[in-house]
XYZ file of C-alpha atoms in Angstrom:
557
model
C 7.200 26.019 -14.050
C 4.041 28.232 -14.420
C 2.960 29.521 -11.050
C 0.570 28.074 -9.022
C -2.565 29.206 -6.536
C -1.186 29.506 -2.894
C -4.177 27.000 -1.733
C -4.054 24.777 -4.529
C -3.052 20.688 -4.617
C 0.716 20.425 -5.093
C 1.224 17.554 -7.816
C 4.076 16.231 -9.532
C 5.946 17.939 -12.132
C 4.555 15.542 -15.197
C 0.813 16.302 -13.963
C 1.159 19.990 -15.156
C 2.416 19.480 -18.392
C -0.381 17.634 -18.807
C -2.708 20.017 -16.901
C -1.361 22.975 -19.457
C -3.013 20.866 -22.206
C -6.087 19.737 -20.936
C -6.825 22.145 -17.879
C -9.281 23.649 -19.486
C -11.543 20.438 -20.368
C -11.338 18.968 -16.823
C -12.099 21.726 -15.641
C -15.886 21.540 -17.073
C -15.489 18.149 -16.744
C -15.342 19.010 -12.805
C -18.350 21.333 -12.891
C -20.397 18.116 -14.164
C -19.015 15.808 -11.641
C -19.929 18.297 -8.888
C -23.057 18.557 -9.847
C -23.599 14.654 -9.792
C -21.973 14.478 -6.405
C -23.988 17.080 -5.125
C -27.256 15.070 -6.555
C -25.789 12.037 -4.561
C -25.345 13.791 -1.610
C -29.127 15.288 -1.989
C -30.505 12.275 -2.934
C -28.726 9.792 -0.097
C -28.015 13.114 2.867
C -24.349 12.136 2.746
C -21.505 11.914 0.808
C -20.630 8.573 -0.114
C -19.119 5.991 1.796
C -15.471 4.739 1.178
C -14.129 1.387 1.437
C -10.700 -0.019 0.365
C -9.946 -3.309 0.444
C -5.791 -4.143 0.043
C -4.329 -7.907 0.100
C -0.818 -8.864 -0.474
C 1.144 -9.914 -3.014
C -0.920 -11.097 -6.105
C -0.078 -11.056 -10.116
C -2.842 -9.438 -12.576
C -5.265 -12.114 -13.409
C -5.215 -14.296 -10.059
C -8.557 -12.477 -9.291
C -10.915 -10.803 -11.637
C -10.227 -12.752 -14.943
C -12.171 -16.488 -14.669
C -9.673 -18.444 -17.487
C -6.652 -17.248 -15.529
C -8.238 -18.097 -12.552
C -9.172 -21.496 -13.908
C -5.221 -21.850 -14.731
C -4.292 -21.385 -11.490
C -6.866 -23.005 -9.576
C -8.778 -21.319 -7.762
C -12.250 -19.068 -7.815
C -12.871 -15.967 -6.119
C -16.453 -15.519 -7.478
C -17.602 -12.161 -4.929
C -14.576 -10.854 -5.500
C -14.973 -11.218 -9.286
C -18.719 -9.904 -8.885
C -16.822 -6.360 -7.996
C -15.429 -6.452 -11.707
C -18.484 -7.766 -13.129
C -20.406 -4.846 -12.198
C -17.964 -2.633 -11.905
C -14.758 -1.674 -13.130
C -11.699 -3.976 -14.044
C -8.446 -2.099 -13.941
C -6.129 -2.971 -16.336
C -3.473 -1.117 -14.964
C -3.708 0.031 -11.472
C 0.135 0.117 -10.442
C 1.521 0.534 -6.707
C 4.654 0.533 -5.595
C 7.207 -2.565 -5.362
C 6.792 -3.745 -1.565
C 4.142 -3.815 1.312
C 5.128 -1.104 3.265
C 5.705 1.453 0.391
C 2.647 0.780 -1.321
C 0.544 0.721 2.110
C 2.436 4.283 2.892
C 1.511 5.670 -1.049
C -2.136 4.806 -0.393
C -2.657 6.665 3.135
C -0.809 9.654 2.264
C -0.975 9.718 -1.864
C 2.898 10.496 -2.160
C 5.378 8.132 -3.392
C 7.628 6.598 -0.019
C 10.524 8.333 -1.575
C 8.595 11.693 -0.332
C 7.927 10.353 3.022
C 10.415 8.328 3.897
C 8.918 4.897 4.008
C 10.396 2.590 0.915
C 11.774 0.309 3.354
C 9.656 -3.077 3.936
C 9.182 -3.022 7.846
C 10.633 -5.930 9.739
C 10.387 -7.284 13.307
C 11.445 -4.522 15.854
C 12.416 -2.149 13.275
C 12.135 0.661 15.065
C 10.881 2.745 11.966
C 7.731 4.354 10.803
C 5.480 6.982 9.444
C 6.261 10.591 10.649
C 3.349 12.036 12.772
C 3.327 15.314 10.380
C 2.426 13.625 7.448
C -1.283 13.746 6.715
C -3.455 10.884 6.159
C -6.046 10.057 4.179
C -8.165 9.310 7.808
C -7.252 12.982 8.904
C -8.604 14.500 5.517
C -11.708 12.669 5.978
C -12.165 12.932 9.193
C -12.429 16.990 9.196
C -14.837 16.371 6.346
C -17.002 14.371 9.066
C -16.344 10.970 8.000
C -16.013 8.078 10.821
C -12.839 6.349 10.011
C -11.517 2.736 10.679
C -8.642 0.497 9.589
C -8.850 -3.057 10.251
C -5.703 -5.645 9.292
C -1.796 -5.449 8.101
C -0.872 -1.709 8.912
C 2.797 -2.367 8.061
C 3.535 1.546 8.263
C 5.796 1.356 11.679
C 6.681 -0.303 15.088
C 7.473 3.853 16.608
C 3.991 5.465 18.492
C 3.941 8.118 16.028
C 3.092 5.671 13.481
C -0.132 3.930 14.671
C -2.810 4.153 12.852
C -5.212 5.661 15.424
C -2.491 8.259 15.925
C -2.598 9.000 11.927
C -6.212 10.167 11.778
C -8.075 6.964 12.547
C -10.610 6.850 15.223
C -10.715 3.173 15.691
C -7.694 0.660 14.706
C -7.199 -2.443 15.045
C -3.326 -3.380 13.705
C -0.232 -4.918 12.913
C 2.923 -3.599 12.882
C 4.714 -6.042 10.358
C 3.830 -8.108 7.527
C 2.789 -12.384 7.675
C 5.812 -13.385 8.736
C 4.488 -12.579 12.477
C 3.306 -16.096 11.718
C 6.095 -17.446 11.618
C 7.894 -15.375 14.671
C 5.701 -18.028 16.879
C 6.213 -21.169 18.711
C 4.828 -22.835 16.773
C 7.137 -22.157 13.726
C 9.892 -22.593 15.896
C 9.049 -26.022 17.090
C 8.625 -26.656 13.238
C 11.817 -25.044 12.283
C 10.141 -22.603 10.003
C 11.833 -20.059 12.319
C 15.063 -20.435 13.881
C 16.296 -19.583 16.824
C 13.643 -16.577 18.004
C 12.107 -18.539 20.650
C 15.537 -19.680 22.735
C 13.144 -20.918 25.854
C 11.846 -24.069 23.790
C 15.380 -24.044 22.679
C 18.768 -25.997 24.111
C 20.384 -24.252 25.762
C 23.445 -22.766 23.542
C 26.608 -23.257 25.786
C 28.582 -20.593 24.080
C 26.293 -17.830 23.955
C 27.755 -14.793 25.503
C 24.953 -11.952 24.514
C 21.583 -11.807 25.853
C 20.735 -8.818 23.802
C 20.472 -9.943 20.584
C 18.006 -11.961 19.847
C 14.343 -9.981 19.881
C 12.694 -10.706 23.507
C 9.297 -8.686 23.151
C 7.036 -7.133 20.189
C 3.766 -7.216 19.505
C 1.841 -8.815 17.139
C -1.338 -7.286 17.160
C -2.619 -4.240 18.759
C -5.641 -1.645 18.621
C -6.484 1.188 19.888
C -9.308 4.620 19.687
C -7.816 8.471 18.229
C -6.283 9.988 21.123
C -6.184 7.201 23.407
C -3.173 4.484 24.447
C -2.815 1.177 22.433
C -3.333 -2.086 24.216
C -1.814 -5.283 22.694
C -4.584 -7.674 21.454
C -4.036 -11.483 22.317
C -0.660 -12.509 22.569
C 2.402 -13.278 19.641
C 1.181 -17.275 19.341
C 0.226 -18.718 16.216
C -3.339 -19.377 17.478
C -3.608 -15.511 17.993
C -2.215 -14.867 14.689
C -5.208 -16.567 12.390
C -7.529 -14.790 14.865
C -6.313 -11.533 13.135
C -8.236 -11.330 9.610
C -11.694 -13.059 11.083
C -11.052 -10.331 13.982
C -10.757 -7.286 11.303
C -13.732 -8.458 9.379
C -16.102 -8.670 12.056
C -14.816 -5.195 13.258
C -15.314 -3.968 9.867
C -18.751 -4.975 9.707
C -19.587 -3.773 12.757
C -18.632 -0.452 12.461
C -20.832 -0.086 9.193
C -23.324 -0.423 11.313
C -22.550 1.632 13.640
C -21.858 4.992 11.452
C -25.532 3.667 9.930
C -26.986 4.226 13.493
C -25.041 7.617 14.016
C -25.977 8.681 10.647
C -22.116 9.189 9.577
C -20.540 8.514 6.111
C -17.432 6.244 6.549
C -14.237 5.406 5.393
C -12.724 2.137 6.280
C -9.197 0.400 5.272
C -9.398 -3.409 5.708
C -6.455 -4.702 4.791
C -6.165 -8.443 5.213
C -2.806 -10.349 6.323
C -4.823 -13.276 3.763
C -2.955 -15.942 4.708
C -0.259 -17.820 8.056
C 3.022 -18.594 6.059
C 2.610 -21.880 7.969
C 0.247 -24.035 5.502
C -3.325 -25.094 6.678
C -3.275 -29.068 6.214
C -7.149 -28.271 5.946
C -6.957 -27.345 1.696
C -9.424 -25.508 -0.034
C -8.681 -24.269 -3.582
C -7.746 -26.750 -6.170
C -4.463 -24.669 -5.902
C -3.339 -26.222 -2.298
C -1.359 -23.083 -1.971
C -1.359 -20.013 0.841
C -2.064 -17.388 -1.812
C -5.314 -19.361 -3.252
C -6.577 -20.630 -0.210
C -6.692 -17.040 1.234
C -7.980 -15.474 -1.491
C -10.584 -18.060 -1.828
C -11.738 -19.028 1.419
C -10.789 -15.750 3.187
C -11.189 -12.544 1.227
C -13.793 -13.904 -1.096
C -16.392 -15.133 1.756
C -15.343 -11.987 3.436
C -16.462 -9.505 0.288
C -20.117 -11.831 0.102
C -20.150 -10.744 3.929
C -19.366 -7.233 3.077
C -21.903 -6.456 0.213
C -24.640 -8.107 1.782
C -23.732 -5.920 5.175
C -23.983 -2.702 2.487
C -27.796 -4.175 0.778
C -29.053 -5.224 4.185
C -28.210 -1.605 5.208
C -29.848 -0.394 1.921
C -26.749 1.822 1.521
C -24.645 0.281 -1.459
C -25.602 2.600 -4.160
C -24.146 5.380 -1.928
C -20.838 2.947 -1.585
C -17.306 2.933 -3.188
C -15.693 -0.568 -2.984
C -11.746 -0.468 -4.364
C -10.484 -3.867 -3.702
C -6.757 -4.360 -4.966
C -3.246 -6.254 -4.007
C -0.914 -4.125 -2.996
C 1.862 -5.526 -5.223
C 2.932 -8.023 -7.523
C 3.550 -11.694 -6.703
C 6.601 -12.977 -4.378
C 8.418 -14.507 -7.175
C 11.695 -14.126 -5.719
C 12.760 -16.533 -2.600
C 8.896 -17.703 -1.566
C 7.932 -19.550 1.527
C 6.631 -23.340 0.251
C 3.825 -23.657 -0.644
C 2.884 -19.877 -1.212
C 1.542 -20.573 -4.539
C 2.442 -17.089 -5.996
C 3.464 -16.520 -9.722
C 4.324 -14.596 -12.483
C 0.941 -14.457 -14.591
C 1.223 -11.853 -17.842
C 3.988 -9.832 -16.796
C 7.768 -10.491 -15.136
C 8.578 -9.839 -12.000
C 7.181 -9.864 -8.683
C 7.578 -8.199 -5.100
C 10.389 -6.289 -5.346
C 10.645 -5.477 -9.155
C 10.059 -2.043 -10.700
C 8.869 -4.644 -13.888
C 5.039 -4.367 -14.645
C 4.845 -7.832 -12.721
C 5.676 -6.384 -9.250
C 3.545 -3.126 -9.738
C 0.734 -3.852 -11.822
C -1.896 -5.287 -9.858
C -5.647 -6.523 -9.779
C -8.112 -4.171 -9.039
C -11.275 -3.127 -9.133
C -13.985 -0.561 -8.547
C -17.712 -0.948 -7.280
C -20.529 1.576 -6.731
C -23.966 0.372 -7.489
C -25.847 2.538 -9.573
C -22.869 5.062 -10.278
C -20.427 3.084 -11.958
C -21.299 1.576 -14.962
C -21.259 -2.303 -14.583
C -19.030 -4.446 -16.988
C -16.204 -2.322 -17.500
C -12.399 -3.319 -18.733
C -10.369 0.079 -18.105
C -7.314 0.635 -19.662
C -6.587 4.037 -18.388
C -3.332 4.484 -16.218
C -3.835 5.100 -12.210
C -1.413 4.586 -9.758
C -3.187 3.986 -5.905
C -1.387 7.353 -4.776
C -4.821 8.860 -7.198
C -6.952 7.203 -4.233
C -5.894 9.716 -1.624
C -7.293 12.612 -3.962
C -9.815 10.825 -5.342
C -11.668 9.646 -1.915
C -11.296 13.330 -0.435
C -12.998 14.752 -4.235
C -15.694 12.454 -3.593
C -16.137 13.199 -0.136
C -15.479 16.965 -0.575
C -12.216 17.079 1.406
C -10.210 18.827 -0.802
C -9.339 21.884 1.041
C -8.306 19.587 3.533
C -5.315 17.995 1.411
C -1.897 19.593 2.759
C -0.558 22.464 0.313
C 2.943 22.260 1.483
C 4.282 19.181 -0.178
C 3.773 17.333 -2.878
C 1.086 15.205 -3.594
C 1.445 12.284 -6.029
C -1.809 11.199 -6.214
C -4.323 12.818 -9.282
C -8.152 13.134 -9.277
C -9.698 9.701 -10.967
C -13.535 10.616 -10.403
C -13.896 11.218 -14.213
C -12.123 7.730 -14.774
C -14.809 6.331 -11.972
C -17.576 8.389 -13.462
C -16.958 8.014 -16.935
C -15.134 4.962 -17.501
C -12.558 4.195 -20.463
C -10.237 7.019 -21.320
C -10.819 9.733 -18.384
C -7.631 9.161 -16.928
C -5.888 12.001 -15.601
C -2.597 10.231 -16.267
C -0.596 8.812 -18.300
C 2.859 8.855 -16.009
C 4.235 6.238 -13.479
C 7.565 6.874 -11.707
C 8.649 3.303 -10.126
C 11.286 3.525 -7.213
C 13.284 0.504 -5.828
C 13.796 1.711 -2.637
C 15.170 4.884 -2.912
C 16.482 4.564 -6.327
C 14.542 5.040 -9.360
C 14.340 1.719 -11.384
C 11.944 3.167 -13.884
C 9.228 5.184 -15.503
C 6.376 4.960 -17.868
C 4.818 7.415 -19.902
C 1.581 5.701 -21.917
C 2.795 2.417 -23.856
C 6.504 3.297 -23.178
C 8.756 2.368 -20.232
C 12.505 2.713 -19.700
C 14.655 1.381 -17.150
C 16.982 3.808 -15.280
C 18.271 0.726 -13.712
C 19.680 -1.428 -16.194
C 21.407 -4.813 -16.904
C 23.744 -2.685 -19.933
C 25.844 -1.261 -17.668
C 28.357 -0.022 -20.790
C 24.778 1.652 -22.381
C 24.233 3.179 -19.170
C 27.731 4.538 -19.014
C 27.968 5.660 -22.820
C 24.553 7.610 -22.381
C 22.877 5.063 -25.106
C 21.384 2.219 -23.254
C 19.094 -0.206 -24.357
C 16.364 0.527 -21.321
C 13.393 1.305 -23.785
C 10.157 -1.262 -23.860
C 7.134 -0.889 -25.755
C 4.876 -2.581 -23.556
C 1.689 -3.765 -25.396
C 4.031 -5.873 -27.532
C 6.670 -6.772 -25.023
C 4.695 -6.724 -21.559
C 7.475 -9.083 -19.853
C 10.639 -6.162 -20.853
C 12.342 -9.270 -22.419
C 13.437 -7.194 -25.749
C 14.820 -3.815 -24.687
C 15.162 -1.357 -27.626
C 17.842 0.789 -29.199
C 17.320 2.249 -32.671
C 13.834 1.580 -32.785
C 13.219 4.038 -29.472
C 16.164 6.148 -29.076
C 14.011 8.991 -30.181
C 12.128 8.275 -26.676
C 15.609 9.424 -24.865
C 15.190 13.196 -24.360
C 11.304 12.661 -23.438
C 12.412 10.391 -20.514
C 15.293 12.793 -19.447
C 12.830 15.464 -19.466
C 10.596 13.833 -17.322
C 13.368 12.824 -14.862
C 15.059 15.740 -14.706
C 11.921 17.927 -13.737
C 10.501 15.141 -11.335
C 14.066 15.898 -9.308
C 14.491 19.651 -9.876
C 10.839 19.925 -8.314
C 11.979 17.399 -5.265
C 14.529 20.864 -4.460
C 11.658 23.098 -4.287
C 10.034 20.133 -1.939
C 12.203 18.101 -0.705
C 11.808 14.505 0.754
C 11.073 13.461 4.446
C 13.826 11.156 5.357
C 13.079 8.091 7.151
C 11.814 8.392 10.941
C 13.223 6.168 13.770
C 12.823 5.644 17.349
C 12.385 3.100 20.021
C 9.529 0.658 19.127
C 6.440 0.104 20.740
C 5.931 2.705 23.520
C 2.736 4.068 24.320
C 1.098 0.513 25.032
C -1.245 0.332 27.999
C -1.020 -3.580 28.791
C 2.980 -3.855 27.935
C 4.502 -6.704 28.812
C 8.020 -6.790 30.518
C 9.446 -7.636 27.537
C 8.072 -4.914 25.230
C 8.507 -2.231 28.452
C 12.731 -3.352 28.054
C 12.863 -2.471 24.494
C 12.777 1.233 25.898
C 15.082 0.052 28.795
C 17.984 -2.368 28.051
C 18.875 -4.617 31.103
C 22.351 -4.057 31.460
C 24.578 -1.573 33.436
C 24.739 1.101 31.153
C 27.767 2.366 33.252
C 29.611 0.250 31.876
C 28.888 0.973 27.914
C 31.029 3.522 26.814
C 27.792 4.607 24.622
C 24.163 4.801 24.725
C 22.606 1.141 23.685
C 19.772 3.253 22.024
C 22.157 5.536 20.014
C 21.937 3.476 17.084
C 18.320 4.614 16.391
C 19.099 7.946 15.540
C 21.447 6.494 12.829
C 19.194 3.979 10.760
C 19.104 5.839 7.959
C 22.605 6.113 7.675
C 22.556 2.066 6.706
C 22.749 3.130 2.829
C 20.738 0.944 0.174
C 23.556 -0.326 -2.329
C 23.222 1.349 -5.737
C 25.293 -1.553 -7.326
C 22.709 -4.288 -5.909
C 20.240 -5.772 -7.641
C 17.736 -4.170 -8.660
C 14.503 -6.362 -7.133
C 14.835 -4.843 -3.305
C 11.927 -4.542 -0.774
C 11.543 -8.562 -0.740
């Protein structure tokens, strides 16, 4: 590997092979888009403002594309508007689960580099590491207020919060929707079982107390350097509070960098929809996925670029709205609604379906209106794209690698001013596969005797087989060395940088208003005297529980 400029960006290995033959022409390219940034800066007396928009769960097509949408059954037309005069990815890809992809965005390295490809679960007593730097610290040296608003998903630890990652306002949750369903109310329904044991019998041959979860919380929020108080309470009723909560938040604090003359950066991500159905319907759909998208997000993007033309400050404003994954395909809730559109696989899958994802950009009067992209970017490029546009570069960590590229020609320029051309998909820890243009292959495959012999049939060309029903042999095997190439020096330059392991500790500490309950998490009730270990040792040894290589190969559900 050539050598590289002490204070420059750290990328992936692939990046400068491509860098070595086009270096030269993005580098004019970035005099030009400097120059037009500095205009906008001139012309508006800031640098633009950033918002990004992230939902759950949702195949390509569900939003964006009107005859899939009439196939499905439902109509998202503000959210479509962002498309219309804007830019319609074709294929934005994230990683396979909610807390990975959440964890890509806010630090633009894949969770395999910091530690967070596991989807966090009640009381898991995991998160982000404080050292890693967010996208909310970059912009906040640059001057930027910063706010996130909705599903976190990045931790249950105090390191983890997002107001102690570079945010100076949050307003979060720890886990993922099925907080709706760790209520009461699900209980009494049995759409949870056995959480809530005081609305319970009592269980006559129960011996241990310590168990079953007591105390968590479901929402919380908190200001940078300050405690976190829990918001409302873990009931159902509090729950569907959370997304009209976020938006109004949202909303107001657009107004309020407008009054303190501040650009912004804000990160609403939306839970979308209770996992407990709404007997009140709206899309033709009946389902959770279409009824949030259409009568939550949708309204919610109407109220958002009406806030930004009210304000008169939309043409200085980037909108990326996206899912963060594919569809749950595998082992739904009822009634969820979610499917497999264009491509297999869902949640879970390193197939196109459960990485390859709506999305769309919108900047009035910079991005050209009407545009279908079919560039590759991966939402790790967001991280270094928002800090180019903002001028935050130098404030991008130089000591690790990171994943994401520069997109502001792609955003500038449209159709074919990608920066790459390269995904690497991980399941979990393991890498299920990796594309390189219109070619994929599987490092995780269902020809276990190809695998073994060194001649599998893993190879898809994707424009005519976008569901990787017809692997190839003979007709790609010249793709073989290319692939091991680009494996082989995506791990030997892991050595020179080597992964964060996963963090773990006791779970919400650092809460002003904690309950009893949440205060014992840190404090087991027993008489520890009598343990012939520490009841918190285990925490120190999460990691150690080891993903199963011989598994298959859809994990993070």
């Amino acid at each position: 590997m050539a050598a590289r400029a002490d204070d420059a960006i750290v990328h992936d290995a692939e990046y400068y092979v491509l860098e070595a033959q086009h270096g030269e022409e993005w580098a004019a390219e970035d005099v030009a888009l400097r120059a037009k940034l500095d205009d906008l800066k001139k012309k508006h007396g800031r640098p633009p403002n950033l918002i990004h928009i992230m939902w759950d769960d949702t195949a390509f097509g569900d939003v964006g594309i009107p005859a899939i949408q009439k196939v499905r059954g439902l109509t998202t037309p503000s959210i479509n508007r962002l498309a219309e005069e804007g830019i319609l990815f074709t294929r934005m890809y994230t990683e396979v689960g909610c807390t990975p992809s959440r964890a890509a965005v806010v630090t633009g390295r894949h969770p395999i580099r910091n530690g967070m490809y596991n989807i966090g679960m009640l009381l898991e007593s995991h998160g982000m590491r404080g050292e890693e730097v967010t996208m909310a610290e970059v912009l906040s040296k640059a001057g930027y207020n910063t706010a996130f608003h909705g599903k976190w998903h990045l931790g249950d630890i105090e390191e983890s919060y997002p107001h102690n990652q570079g945010f100076d306002e949050a307003f979060f949750t720890g886990y993922n929707q099925i907080l709706s369903l760790n209520t009461k109310l699900a209980e009494g329904a049995n759409a949870s079982i056995g959480l809530h044991e005081s609305i319970l019998p009592l269980d006559p041959y129960k011996l241990d107390d310590s168990f079953v979860t007591k105390g968590w919380v479901m929402i919380a929020e908190g200001k940078k350097g300050e405690k976190a108080q829990q918001w409302g309470d873990n009931s159902h009723d509090t729950y569907v509070k959370i997304d009209p909560e976020a938006q109004k938040r949202t909303l107001d604090f657009i107004e309020k960098s407008v009054k303190e003359d501040k650009p912004f950066y804000i990160a609403n991500w939306p839970n979308l929809t209770s996992f407990i159905p709404n007997p009140k319907k709206c899309a033709v759909a009946r389902s959770l996925l279409q009824d949030g998208l259409q009568c939550n997000i949708d309204p919610f993007i109407a109220k958002l670029i009406a806030k930004l033309e009210e304000l008169e400050i939309a043409d200085n404003t980037l909108i990326v709205a996206m899912a963060d994954n594919g569809p749950m395909a595998h082992n739904p809730p009822p009634g969820l609604g979610m499917a497999e559109t264009i491509y297999r696989g869902g949640k879970g899958d390193f197939l196109e379906g459960g990485v390859r994802v709506p999305a769309m950009a919108w900047w009035p009067g910079v991005i050209k209106p009407g545009q279908q992209v079919g560039d590759i970017i991966h939402e790790v490029d967001l991280f270094t794209t928002f800090a180019n546009l903002a001028d935050a570069t130098q404030y991008i960590p130089t000591d690790r690698v990171i994943d994401g590229v520069d997109q502001t020609a792609l955003l500038f320029e449209g159709d074919t001013n990608s920066r790459r051309d390269y995904v690497f998909i991980y399941a979990g820890p393991k890498l299920g596969a990796t594309v390189k243009g219109n070619y994929k292959r599987h490092w995780i495959s269902s020809d276990p005797v190809g695998e073994a012999s060194g001649i599998p049939a893993a190879f898809y060309f994707l424009p005519a087989d976008p569901r990787e029903k017809t692997p190839m042999l003979v007709n790609l095997i010249h793709l073989k060395s290319p692939f091991n190439r680009m494996r082989l020096r995506h791990e030997l330059w892991m050595k020179k940088y080597p992964n964060n392991k996963e963090k773990f500790g006791v779970p919400w500490t650092g809460i002003a208003n904690a309950s009893p309950e949440i205060e014992a998490l840190a404090d087991p009730k027993m008489d520890l005297s009598k343990l012939p270990f520490d009841p918190l040792e285990y925490v120190e040894h999460l990691d150690e529980l080891p993903f199963d290589p011989n598994m298959d190969p859809s994990l993070g559900q």
